[in-house]
mmCIF file of C-alpha atoms in Angstrom:
data_model
loop_
_atom_site.group_PDB
_atom_site.id
_atom_site.type_symbol
_atom_site.label_atom_id
_atom_site.label_comp_id
_atom_site.label_asym_id
_atom_site.label_seq_id
_atom_site.Cartn_x
_atom_site.Cartn_y
_atom_site.Cartn_z
ATOM 1 C CA MET C 1 -6.187 12.833 -47.789
ATOM 2 C CA ALA C 2 -4.086 10.289 -45.921
ATOM 3 C CA ARG C 3 -1.777 11.612 -43.245
ATOM 4 C CA VAL C 4 1.879 10.613 -43.342
ATOM 5 C CA PRO C 5 3.007 9.391 -39.894
ATOM 6 C CA SER C 6 5.557 11.559 -38.123
ATOM 7 C CA SER C 7 7.839 8.544 -37.793
ATOM 8 C CA VAL C 8 8.022 8.284 -41.591
ATOM 9 C CA ILE C 9 8.646 12.015 -41.956
ATOM 10 C CA ALA C 10 11.460 11.997 -39.399
ATOM 11 C CA ALA C 11 13.194 8.940 -40.849
ATOM 12 C CA SER C 12 12.799 10.327 -44.369
ATOM 13 C CA GLY C 13 14.353 13.609 -43.270
ATOM 14 C CA LEU C 14 17.464 11.889 -41.957
ATOM 15 C CA VAL C 15 17.851 9.523 -44.916
ATOM 16 C CA GLY C 16 16.768 12.091 -47.495
ATOM 17 C CA GLY C 17 18.975 14.814 -46.083
ATOM 18 C CA TYR C 18 22.004 12.583 -46.264
ATOM 19 C CA GLY C 19 21.112 11.307 -49.718
ATOM 20 C CA VAL C 20 20.585 14.781 -51.140
ATOM 21 C CA ALA C 21 23.839 16.054 -49.619
ATOM 22 C CA ARG C 22 25.777 13.075 -50.938
ATOM 23 C CA TRP C 23 24.346 12.956 -54.456
ATOM 24 C CA THR C 24 24.300 16.693 -55.126
ATOM 25 C CA LYS C 25 27.566 17.346 -53.229
ATOM 26 C CA GLN C 26 25.720 20.298 -51.662
ATOM 27 C CA ARG C 27 25.689 19.847 -47.902
ATOM 28 C CA PRO C 28 23.477 22.922 -47.330
ATOM 29 C CA LEU C 29 20.834 21.426 -49.603
ATOM 30 C CA GLY C 30 20.880 18.216 -47.584
ATOM 31 C CA GLY C 31 20.644 20.311 -44.425
ATOM 32 C CA ALA C 32 17.576 22.044 -45.822
ATOM 33 C CA VAL C 33 15.884 18.688 -46.423
ATOM 34 C CA LEU C 34 16.803 17.628 -42.887
ATOM 35 C CA ALA C 35 15.448 20.875 -41.417
ATOM 36 C CA VAL C 36 12.153 20.906 -43.348
ATOM 37 C CA ALA C 37 11.389 17.305 -42.457
ATOM 38 C CA GLY C 38 12.369 17.916 -38.833
ATOM 39 C CA ALA C 39 10.064 20.919 -38.610
ATOM 40 C CA ALA C 40 7.174 18.979 -40.165
ATOM 41 C CA ALA C 41 7.698 16.060 -37.787
ATOM 42 C CA ALA C 42 7.975 18.399 -34.787
ATOM 43 C CA GLN C 43 4.687 20.032 -35.695
ATOM 44 C CA GLN C 44 2.967 16.644 -35.760
ATOM 45 C CA TRP C 45 4.672 15.577 -32.538
ATOM 46 C CA ARG C 46 3.384 18.720 -30.823
ATOM 47 C CA GLN C 47 -0.163 18.160 -32.099
ATOM 48 C CA ARG C 48 -0.304 14.480 -31.164
ATOM 49 C CA ALA C 49 1.795 14.167 -28.044
ATOM 50 C CA GLY C 50 2.239 17.664 -26.620
ATOM 51 C CA GLY C 51 5.089 20.111 -26.220
ATOM 52 C CA LYS C 52 7.315 18.105 -23.887
ATOM 53 C CA ALA C 53 7.202 15.043 -26.118
ATOM 54 C CA ALA C 54 7.819 17.191 -29.185
ATOM 55 C CA GLY C 55 10.851 18.733 -27.499
ATOM 56 C CA ALA C 56 12.239 15.341 -26.538
ATOM 57 C CA LEU C 57 11.677 13.885 -30.006
ATOM 58 C CA SER C 58 13.204 16.966 -31.629
ATOM 59 C CA ALA C 59 16.248 16.559 -29.413
ATOM 60 C CA ALA C 60 16.428 12.882 -30.412
ATOM 61 C CA TYR C 61 16.213 13.880 -34.097
ATOM 62 C CA LEU C 62 19.108 16.320 -33.717
ATOM 63 C CA ALA C 63 21.109 13.850 -31.622
ATOM 64 C CA ALA C 64 20.589 11.202 -34.302
ATOM 65 C CA PHE C 65 21.903 13.569 -36.952
ATOM 66 C CA ALA C 66 24.935 14.473 -34.855
ATOM 67 C CA GLY C 67 25.516 10.907 -33.695
ATOM 68 C CA SER C 68 25.417 9.486 -37.203
ATOM 69 C CA HIS C 69 28.712 11.203 -38.007
ATOM 70 C CA PRO C 70 30.971 9.425 -35.497
ATOM 71 C CA LEU C 71 28.985 6.218 -35.956
ATOM 72 C CA ALA C 72 29.677 6.355 -39.698
ATOM 73 C CA LYS C 73 33.403 6.108 -38.996
ATOM 74 C CA LYS C 74 32.784 2.741 -37.357
ATOM 75 C CA VAL C 75 30.072 1.142 -39.514
ATOM 76 C CA GLY C 76 29.949 3.193 -42.722
ATOM 77 C CA ALA C 77 27.831 6.123 -43.817
ATOM 78 C CA TRP C 78 24.678 4.419 -45.055
ATOM 79 C CA PRO C 79 24.411 1.887 -42.219
ATOM 80 C CA SER C 80 24.862 4.738 -39.763
ATOM 81 C CA VAL C 81 22.184 6.919 -41.341
ATOM 82 C CA LEU C 82 19.747 4.037 -41.680
ATOM 83 C CA GLY C 83 20.362 2.982 -38.081
ATOM 84 C CA VAL C 84 19.740 6.386 -36.552
ATOM 85 C CA ALA C 85 16.746 6.951 -38.838
ATOM 86 C CA GLY C 86 15.265 3.682 -37.634
ATOM 87 C CA ALA C 87 15.849 4.608 -34.016
ATOM 88 C CA VAL C 88 14.152 7.992 -34.440
ATOM 89 C CA ALA C 89 11.271 6.416 -36.343
ATOM 90 C CA LEU C 90 10.747 3.867 -33.561
ATOM 91 C CA ALA C 91 10.803 6.566 -30.875
ATOM 92 C CA SER C 92 8.423 8.740 -32.871
ATOM 93 C CA TRP C 93 6.021 5.868 -33.419
ATOM 94 C CA ALA C 94 6.098 4.892 -29.744
ATOM 95 C CA VAL C 95 5.494 8.427 -28.476
ATOM 96 C CA ALA C 96 3.258 10.015 -31.109
ATOM 97 C CA ASP C 97 2.053 7.710 -33.885
ATOM 98 C CA ARG C 98 1.053 4.586 -31.979
ATOM 99 C CA ARG C 99 -2.185 6.193 -30.852
ATOM 100 C CA ASP C 100 -3.510 6.504 -34.400
#
């Protein structure tokens, strides 16, 4: 079975969490998507790059989520979410997925 890269999981968690929250109008449901994807990505980060890298990438994932809110006021919701998701995906690839 093919393994999904952690960069894809993390970006999908940010985009999917926002999309689910927006389309269902249930913010907790979007938060659940965000949390499950974040936990799955963190597990892969820990396995591939170690605990310190996993901690740093997890912090980046949470900072991206938090930072997307004020950024959305300047550029719009979707551009903000896509931008932070791309940034987290790039960081994840550089730290954990590039080796594969």
